[in-house]
Short mmCIF file of C-alpha atoms in Angstrom, two decimals:
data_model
loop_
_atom_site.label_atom_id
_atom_site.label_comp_id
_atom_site.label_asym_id
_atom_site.label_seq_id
_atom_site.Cartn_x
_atom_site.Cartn_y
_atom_site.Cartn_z
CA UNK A 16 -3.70 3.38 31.57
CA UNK A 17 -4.33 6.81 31.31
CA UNK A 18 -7.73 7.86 29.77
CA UNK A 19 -10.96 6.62 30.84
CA UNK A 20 -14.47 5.88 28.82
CA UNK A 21 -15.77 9.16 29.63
CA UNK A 22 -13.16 11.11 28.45
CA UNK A 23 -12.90 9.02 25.31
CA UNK A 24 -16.40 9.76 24.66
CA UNK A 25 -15.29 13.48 24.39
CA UNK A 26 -12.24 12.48 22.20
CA UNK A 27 -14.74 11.01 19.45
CA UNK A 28 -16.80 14.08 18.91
CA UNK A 29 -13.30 15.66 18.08
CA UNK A 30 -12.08 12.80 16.23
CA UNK A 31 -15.73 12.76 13.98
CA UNK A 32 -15.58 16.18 13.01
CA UNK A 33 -12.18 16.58 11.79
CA UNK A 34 -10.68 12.82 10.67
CA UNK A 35 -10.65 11.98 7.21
CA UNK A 36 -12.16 8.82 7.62
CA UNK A 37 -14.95 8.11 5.29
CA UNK A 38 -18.67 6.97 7.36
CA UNK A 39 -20.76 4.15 6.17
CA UNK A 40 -22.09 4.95 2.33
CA UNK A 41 -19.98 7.89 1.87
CA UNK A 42 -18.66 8.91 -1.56
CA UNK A 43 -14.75 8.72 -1.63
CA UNK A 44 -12.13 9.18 -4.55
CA UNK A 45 -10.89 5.57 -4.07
CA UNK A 46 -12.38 2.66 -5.81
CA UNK A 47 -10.24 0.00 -4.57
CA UNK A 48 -11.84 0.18 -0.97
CA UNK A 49 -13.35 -3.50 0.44
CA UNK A 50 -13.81 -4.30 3.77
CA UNK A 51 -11.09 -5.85 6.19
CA UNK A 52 -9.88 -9.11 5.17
CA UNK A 53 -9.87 -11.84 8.04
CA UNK A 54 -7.80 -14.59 8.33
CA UNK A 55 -8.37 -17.58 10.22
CA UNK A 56 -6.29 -20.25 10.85
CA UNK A 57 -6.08 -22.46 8.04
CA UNK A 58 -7.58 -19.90 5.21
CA UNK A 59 -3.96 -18.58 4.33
CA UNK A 60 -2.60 -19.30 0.80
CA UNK A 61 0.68 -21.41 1.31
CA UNK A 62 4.19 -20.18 1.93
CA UNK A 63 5.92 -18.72 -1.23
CA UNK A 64 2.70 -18.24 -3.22
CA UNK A 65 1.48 -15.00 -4.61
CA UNK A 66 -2.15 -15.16 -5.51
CA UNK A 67 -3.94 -12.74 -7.81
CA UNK A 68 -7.48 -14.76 -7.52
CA UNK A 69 -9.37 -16.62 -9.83
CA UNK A 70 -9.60 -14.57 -13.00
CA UNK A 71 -12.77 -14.32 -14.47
CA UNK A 72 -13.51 -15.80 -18.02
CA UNK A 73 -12.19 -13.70 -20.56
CA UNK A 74 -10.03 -11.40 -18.82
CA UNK A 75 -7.27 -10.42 -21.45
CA UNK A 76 -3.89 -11.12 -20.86
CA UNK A 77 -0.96 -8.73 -22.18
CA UNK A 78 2.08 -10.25 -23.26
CA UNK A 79 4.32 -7.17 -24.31
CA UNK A 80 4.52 -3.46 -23.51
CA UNK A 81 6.59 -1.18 -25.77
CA UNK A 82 7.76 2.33 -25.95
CA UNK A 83 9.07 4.09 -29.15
CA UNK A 84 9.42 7.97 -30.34
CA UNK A 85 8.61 7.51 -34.44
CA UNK A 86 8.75 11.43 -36.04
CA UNK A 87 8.34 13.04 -32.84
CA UNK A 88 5.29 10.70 -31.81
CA UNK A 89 5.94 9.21 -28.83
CA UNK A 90 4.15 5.66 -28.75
CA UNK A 91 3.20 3.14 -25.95
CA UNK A 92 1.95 -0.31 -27.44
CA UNK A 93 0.40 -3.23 -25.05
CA UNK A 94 -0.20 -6.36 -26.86
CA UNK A 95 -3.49 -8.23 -25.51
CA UNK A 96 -4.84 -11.32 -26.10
CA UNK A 97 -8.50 -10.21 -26.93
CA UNK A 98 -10.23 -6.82 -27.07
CA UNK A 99 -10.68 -4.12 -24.25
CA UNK A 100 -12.24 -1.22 -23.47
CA UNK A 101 -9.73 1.71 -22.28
CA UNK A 102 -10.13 5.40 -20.67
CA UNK A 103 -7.60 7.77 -20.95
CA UNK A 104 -7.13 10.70 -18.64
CA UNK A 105 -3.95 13.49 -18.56
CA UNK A 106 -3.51 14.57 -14.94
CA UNK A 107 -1.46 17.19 -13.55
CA UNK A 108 0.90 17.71 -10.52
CA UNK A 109 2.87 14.99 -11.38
CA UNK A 110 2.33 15.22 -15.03
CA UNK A 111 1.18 11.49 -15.79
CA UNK A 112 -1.50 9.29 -18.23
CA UNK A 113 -3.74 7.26 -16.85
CA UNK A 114 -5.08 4.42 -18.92
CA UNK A 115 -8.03 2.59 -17.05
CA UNK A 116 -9.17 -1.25 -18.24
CA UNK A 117 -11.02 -4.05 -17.35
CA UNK A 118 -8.93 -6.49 -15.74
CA UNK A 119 -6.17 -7.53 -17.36
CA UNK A 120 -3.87 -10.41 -16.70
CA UNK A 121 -0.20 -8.74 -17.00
CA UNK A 122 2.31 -11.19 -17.98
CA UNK A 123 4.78 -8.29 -18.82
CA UNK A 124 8.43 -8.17 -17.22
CA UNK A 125 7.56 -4.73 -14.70
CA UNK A 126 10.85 -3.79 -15.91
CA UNK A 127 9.58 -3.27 -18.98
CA UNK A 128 8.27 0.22 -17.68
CA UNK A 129 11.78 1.06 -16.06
CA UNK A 130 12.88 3.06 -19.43
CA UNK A 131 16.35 4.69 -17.66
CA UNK A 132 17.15 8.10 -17.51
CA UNK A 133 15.57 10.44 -18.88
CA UNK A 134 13.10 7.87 -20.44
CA UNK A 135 11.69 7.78 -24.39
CA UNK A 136 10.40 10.89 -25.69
CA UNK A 137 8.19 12.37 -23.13
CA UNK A 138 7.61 9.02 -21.42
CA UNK A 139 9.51 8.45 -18.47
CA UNK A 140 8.05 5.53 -17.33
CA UNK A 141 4.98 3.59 -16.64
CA UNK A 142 3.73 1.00 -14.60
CA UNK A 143 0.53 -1.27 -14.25
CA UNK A 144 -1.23 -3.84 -12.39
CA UNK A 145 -4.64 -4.55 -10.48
CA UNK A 146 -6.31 -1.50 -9.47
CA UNK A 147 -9.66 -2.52 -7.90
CA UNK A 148 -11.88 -5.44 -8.37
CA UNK A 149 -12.27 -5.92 -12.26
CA UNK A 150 -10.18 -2.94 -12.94
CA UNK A 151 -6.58 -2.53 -14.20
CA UNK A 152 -4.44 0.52 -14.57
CA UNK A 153 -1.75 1.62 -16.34
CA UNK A 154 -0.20 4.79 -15.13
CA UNK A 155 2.24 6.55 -17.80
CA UNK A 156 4.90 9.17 -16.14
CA UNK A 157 5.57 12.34 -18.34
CA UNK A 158 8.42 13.67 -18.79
CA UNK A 159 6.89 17.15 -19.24
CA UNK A 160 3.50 18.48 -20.93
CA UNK A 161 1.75 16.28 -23.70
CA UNK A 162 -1.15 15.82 -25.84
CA UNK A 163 -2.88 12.54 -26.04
CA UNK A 164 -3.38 11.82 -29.85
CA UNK A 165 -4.46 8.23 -29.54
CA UNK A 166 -5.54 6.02 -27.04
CA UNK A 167 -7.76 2.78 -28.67
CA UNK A 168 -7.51 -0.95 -28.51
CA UNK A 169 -7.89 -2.22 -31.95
CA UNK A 170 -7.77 -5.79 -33.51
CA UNK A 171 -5.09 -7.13 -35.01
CA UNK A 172 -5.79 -8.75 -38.71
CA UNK A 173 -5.96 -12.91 -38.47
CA UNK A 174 -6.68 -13.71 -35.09
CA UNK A 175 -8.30 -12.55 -31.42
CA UNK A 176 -4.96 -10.66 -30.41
CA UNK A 177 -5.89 -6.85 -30.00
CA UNK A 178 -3.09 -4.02 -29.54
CA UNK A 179 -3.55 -0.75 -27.13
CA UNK A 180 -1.93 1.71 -28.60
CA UNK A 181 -1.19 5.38 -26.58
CA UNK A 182 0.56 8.49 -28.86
CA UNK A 183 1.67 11.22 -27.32
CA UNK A 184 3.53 14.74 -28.62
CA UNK A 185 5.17 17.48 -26.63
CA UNK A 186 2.79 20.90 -25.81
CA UNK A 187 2.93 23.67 -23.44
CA UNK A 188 1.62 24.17 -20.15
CA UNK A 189 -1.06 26.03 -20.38
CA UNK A 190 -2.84 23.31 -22.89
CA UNK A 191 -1.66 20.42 -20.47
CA UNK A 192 -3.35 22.46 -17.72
CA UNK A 193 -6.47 22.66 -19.62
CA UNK A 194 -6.48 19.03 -20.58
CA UNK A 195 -5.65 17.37 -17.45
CA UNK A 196 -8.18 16.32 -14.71
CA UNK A 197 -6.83 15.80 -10.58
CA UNK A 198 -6.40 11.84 -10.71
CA UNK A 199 -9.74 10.34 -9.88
CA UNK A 200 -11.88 13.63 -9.61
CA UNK A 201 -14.56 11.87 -11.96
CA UNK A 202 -15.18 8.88 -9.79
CA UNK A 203 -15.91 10.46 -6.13
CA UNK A 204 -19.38 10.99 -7.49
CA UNK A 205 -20.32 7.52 -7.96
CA UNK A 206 -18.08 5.03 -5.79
CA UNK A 207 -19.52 4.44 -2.35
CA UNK A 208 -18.39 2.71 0.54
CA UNK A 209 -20.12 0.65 3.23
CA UNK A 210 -19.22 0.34 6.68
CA UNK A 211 -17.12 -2.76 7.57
CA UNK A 212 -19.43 -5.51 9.72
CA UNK A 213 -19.40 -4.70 13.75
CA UNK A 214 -17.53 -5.88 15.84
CA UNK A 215 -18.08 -9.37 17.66
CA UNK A 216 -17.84 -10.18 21.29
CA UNK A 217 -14.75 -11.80 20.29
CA UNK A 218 -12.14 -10.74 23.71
CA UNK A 219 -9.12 -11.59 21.22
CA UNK A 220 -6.74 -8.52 20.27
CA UNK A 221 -7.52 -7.83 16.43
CA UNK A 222 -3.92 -7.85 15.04
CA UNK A 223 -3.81 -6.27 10.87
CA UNK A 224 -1.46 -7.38 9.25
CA UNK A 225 -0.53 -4.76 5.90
CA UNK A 226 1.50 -6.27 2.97
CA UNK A 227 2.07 -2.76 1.02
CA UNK A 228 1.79 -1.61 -2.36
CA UNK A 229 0.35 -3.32 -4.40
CA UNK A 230 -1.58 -3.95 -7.93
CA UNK A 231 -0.47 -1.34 -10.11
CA UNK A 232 1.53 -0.34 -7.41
CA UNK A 233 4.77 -2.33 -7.13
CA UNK A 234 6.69 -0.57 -4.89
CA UNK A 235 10.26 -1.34 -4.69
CA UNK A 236 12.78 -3.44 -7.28
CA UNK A 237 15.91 -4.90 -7.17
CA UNK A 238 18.89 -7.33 -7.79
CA UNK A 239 17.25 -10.37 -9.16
CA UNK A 240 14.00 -8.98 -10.36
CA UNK A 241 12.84 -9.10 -6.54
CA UNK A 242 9.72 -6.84 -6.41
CA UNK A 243 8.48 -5.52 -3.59
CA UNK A 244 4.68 -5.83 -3.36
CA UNK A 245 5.43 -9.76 -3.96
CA UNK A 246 8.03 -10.16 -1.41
CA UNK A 247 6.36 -8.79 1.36
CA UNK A 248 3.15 -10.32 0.77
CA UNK A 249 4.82 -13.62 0.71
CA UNK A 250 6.17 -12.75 4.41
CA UNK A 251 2.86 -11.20 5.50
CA UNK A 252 0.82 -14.44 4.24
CA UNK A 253 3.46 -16.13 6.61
CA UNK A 254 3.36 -13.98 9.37
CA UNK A 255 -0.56 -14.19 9.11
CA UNK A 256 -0.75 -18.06 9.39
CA UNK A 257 1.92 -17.77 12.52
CA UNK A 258 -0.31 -15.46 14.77
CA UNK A 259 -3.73 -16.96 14.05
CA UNK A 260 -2.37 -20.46 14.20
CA UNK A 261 -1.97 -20.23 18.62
CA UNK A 262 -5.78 -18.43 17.93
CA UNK A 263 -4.74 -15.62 20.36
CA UNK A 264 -5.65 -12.83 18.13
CA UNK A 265 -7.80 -12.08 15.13
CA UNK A 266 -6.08 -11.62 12.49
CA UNK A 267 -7.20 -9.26 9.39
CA UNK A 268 -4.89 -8.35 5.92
CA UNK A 269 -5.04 -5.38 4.06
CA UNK A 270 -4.98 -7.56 1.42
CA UNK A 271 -4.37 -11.41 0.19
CA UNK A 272 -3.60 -10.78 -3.54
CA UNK A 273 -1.83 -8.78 -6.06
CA UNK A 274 -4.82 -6.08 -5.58
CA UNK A 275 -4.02 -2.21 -4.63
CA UNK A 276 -5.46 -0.55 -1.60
CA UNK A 277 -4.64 3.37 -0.81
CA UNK A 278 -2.83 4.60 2.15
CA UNK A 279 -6.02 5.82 3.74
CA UNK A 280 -8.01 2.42 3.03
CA UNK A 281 -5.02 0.67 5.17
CA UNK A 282 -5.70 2.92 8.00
CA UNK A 283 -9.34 2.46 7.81
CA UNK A 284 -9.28 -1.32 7.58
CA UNK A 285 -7.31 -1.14 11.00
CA UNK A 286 -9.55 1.37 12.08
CA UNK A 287 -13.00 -0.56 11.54
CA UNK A 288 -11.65 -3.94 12.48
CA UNK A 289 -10.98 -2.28 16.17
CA UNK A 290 -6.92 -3.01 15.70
CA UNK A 291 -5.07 -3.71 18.31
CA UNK A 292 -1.73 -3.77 16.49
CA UNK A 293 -1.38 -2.89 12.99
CA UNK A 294 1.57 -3.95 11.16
CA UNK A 295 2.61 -2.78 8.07
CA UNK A 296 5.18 -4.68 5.83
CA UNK A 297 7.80 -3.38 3.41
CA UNK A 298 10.59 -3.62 1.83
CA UNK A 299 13.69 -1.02 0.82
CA UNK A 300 16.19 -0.36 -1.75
CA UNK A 301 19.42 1.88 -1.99
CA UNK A 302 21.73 2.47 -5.03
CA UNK A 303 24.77 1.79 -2.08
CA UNK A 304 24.30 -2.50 -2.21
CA UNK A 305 26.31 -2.88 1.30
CA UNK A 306 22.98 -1.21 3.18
CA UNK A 307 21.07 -4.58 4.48
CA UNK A 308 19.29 -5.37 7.38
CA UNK A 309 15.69 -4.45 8.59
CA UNK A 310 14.49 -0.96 10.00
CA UNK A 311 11.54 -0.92 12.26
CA UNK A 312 9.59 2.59 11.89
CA UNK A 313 6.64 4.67 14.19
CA UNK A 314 4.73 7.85 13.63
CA UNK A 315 5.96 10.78 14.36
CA UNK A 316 5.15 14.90 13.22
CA UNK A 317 8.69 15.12 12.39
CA UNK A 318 11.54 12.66 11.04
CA UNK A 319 13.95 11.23 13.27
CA UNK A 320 16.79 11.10 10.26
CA UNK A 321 17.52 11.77 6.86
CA UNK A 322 17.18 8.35 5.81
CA UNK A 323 13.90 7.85 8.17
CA UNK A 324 12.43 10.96 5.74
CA UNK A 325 13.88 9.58 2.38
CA UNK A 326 11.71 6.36 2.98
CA UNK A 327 8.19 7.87 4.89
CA UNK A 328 8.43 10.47 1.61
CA UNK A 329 8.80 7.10 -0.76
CA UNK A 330 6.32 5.27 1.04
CA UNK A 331 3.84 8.27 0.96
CA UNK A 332 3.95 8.35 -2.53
CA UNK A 333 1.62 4.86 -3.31
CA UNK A 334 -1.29 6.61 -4.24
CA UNK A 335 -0.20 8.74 -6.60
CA UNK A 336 2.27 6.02 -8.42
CA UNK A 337 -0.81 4.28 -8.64
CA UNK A 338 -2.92 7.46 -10.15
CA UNK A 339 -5.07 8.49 -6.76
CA UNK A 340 -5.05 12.29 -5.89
CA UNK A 341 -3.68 13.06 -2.00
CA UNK A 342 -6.19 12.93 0.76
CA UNK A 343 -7.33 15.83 2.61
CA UNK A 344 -5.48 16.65 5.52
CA UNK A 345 -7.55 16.43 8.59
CA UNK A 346 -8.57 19.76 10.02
CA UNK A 347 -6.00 21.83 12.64
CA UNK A 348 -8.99 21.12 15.56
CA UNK A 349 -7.86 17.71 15.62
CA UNK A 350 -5.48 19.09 17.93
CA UNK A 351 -7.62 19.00 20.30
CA UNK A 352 -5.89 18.29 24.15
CA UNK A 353 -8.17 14.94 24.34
CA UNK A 354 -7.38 13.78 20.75
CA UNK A 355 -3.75 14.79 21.12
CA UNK A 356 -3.47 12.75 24.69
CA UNK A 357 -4.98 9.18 23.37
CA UNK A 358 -2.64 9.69 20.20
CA UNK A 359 -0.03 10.19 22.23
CA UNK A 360 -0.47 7.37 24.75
CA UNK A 361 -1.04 5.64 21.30
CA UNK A 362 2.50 6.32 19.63
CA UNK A 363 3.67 5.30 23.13
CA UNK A 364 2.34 1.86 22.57
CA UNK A 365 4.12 1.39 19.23
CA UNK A 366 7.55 2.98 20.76
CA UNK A 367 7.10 -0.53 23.16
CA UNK A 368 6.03 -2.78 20.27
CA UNK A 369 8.92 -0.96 18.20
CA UNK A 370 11.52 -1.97 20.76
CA UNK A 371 9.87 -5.37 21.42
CA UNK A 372 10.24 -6.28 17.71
CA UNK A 373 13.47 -5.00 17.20
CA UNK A 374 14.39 -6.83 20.01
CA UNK A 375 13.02 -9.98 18.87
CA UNK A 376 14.32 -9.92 15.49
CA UNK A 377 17.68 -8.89 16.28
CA UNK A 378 18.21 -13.11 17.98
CA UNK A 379 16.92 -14.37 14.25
CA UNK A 380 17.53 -11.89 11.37
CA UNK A 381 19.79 -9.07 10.50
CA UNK A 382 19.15 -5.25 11.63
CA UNK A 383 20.07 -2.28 9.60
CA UNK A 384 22.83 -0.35 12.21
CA UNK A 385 19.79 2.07 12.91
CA UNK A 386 17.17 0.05 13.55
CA UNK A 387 14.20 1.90 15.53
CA UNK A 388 13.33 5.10 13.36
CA UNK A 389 9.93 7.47 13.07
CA UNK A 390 8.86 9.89 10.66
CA UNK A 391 5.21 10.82 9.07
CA UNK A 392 4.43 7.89 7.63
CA UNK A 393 0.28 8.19 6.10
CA UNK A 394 0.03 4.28 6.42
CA UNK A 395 0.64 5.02 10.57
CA UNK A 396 -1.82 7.71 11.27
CA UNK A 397 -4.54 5.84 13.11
CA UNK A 398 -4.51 8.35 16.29
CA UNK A 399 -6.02 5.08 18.35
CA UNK A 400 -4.09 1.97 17.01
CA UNK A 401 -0.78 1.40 17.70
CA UNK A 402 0.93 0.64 14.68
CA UNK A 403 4.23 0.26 12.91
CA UNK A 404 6.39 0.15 9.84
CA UNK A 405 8.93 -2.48 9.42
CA UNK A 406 11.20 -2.53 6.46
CA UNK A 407 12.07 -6.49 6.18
CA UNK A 408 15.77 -5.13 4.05
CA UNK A 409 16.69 -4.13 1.15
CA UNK A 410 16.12 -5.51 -2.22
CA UNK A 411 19.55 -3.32 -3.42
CA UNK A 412 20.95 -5.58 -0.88
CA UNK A 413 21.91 -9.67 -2.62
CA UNK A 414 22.46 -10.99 0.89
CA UNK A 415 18.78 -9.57 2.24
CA UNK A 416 17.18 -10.58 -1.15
CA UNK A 417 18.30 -14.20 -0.74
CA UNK A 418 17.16 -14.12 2.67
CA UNK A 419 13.87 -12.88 1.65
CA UNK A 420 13.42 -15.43 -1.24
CA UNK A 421 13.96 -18.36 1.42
CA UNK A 422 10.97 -19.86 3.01
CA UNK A 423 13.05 -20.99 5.67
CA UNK A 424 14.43 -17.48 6.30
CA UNK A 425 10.51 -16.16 6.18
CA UNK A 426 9.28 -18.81 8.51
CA UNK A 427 12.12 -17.82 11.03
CA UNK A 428 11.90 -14.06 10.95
CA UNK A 429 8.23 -14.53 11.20
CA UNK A 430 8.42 -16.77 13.98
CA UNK A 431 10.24 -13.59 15.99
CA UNK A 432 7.47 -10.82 14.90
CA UNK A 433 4.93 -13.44 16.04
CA UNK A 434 6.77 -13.79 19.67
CA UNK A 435 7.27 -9.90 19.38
CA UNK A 436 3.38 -9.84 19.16
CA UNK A 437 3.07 -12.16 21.83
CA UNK A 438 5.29 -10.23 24.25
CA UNK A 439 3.80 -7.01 23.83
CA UNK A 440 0.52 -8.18 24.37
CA UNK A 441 1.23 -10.18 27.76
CA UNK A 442 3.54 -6.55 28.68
CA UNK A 443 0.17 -4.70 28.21
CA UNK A 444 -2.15 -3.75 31.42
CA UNK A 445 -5.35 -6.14 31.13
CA UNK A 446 -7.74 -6.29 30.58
CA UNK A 447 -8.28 -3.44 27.94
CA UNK A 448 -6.90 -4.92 24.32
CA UNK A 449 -6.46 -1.55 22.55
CA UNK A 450 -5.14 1.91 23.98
CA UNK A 451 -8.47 3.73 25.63
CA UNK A 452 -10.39 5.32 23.85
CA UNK A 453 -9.76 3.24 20.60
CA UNK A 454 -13.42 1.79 20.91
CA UNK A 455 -15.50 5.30 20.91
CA UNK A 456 -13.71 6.81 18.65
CA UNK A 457 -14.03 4.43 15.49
#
């Protein structure tokens, strides 16, 4: 298969020094990092169900989010059901607000943040959800430079409601500059990370399954309110149940709830759990409604298409709709002729698994007329785990939404990724379960 032990002992000293992948107890900038999430056969929420947890006593729950412009005072209002603490931060490059709580229960329409174009006063939109364990966000887009004037939860008279309330006014660039922090640059100093557990003696391929977006990331919308961080975690709670049901692999999820996880957590979930497979799950959308069918994506340094850039620059763009600053690139050494051969023998892994799944799901489901696509996806950069993208439609699309909202249609399509999985596995040269290599250089 290519590379031997010994030479993949040499690939990790390369692969240590220059990935951006965090070791045990290191600080990071992200503090919605856990530790992989397995799934075994039996322990997955039922079909159609989207579960946010058990909520801990007390957590408010907002009913109503607002945006006016009142004498050129731009004003955001959330109505809560008790009181809240809030931090309020400008950050810069995108211009944006970020207003961090304890966790809220959102029972706000999301389109409530969708305020059209060219927004209300210098808000152009915001957004909010589940940011990390007992943490919510709401992230504000700016139109251009502002001040924060306000930002406090008070009570309102006669009863335990409370009301956020965010005012904002137009200023100039240099004061926005001075006010505004990168997202998250106060919290690398004090959020820490432990390593994941090790692995077991377990011989079954670990198979991670990745619903994205997420929490205060929602991703996609479209025709009938279909959103995409529920959709595809509906699917991926499916798909989950399908492939450790035969307990051939071990299966691990990103995540099981309405929580967020970054781009770079994803990878190192797959990375830690000693994937096999990773497979990440999304969902499109197109202002031209006749686009429908699903899209199966890989890695690669440069896109294969227009449209295969449109969506790996959409898809990139999680963290920072849900406040994070952009990881650091890994250094140019990881160029390095060992690195460079496992991740190539790697991307040549997904390539098969790419064509094995669009193969599959071609007998059960729709495919877009371009279905087998690349381009530099974040979520796919594990250099040692094969891995892939695949859109499940497009929400612009009715016929693809009502497919999507079907449990039938969900237990079908992921009835063909799970024989997909199977197929590529028995194709694979045993006995080694992950590309070589994969083992030394976690």
């Amino acid at each position: 298969m290519g590379i031997d032990r010994r030479a993949a002992s040499l690939i990790a000293a390369a692969a240590l020094a220059t990935a951006p992948v965090a070791p045990a107890s290191a600080s990071v900038r992200n503090p919605s990092w856990h530790p992989p999430i397995p799934v075994s056969s039996g322990a997955v929420p039922p079909s159609g169900s989207v579960s946010s947890g058990a909520l801990p006593a007390g957590v408010p729950v907002a009913v109503d989010a607002r945006v006016s412009v009142v004498g050129g005072v731009t004003r955001l209002v959330v109505d809560l059901g008790a009181r809240a603490a809030v931090q309020a931060a400008l950050t810069e490059a995108p211009d944006r607000l970020v207003l961090d709580l304890p966790e809220v229960n959102f029972q706000v329409d999301p389109a409530a943040g969708r305020l059209g174009p060219g927004g209300v006063g210098v808000i152009r939109g915001f957004r909010f959800g589940l940011f990390a364990p007992g943490r919510s966000r709401i992230v504000v887009d700016l139109g251009g430079p502002a001040a924060l004037r306000r930002a406090d939860v008070a009570s309102i008279a006669g009863g335990d409601a409370s009301r956020l309330t965010v005012e904002l006014v137009p200023t100039d660039r240099a004061a926005f500059h001075a006010a505004a922090r990168r997202p998250a640059q106060d919290e690398a100093a004090t959020v820490t990370v432990t390593a994941a557990p090790a692995p077991t003696a377990d011989p079954r391929p670990v198979v991670v399954i990745d619903p994205g977006h997420g929490g205060v990331d929602p991703g996609a919308s479209g025709v009938s309110g279909a959103v995409e961080k529920d959709v595809v975690l509906r699917f991926a709670t499916v798909l989950a149940a399908k492939l450790s049901a035969g307990d051939r692999y071990r299966v691990v999820m990103t995540r099981r709830d309405d929580s967020f996880v970054s781009l770079s957590d994803r990878v190192r979930v797959a990375r830690d759990s000693d994937a096999a497979l990773f497979i990440s799950v999304h969902a499109d959308t197109l202002s031209d409604g006749s686009v429908s069918g699903a899209t199966v994506y890989t890695a690669s340094d440069g896109a294969s298409d227009a449209e295969a850039a449109r969506v790996a620059a959409t898809e990139n763009q999680s963290d920072a709709a849900a406040g994070l600053d952009e990881a650091p690139k890994a250094s140019a050494d990881v160029s390095d002729i060992l690195f460079d051969l496992t991740r190539r023998e790697t991307r040549s892994y997904a390539h098969r698994f790419q064509r094995t799944l669009a193969g599959y799901w071609a007998k059960i489901a729709r495919l877009n007329h371009n279905p087998e696509r690349s381009a530099g996806f974040k979520v796919l950069q594990a250099p040692d785990v094969p891995s892939v993208l695949l859109e499940l439609g497009y929400l612009s699309s009715g016929q693809d939404v009502r497919s999507l909202e079907s449990p039938d249609w969900r237990a079908k399509a992921a009835d063909g990724v799970s024989a997909s999985v199977d197929a590529f596995f028995a194709g694979r040269e045993a006995p080694a379960p992950v590309p070589p290599g994969a083992a030394a250089m976690r």
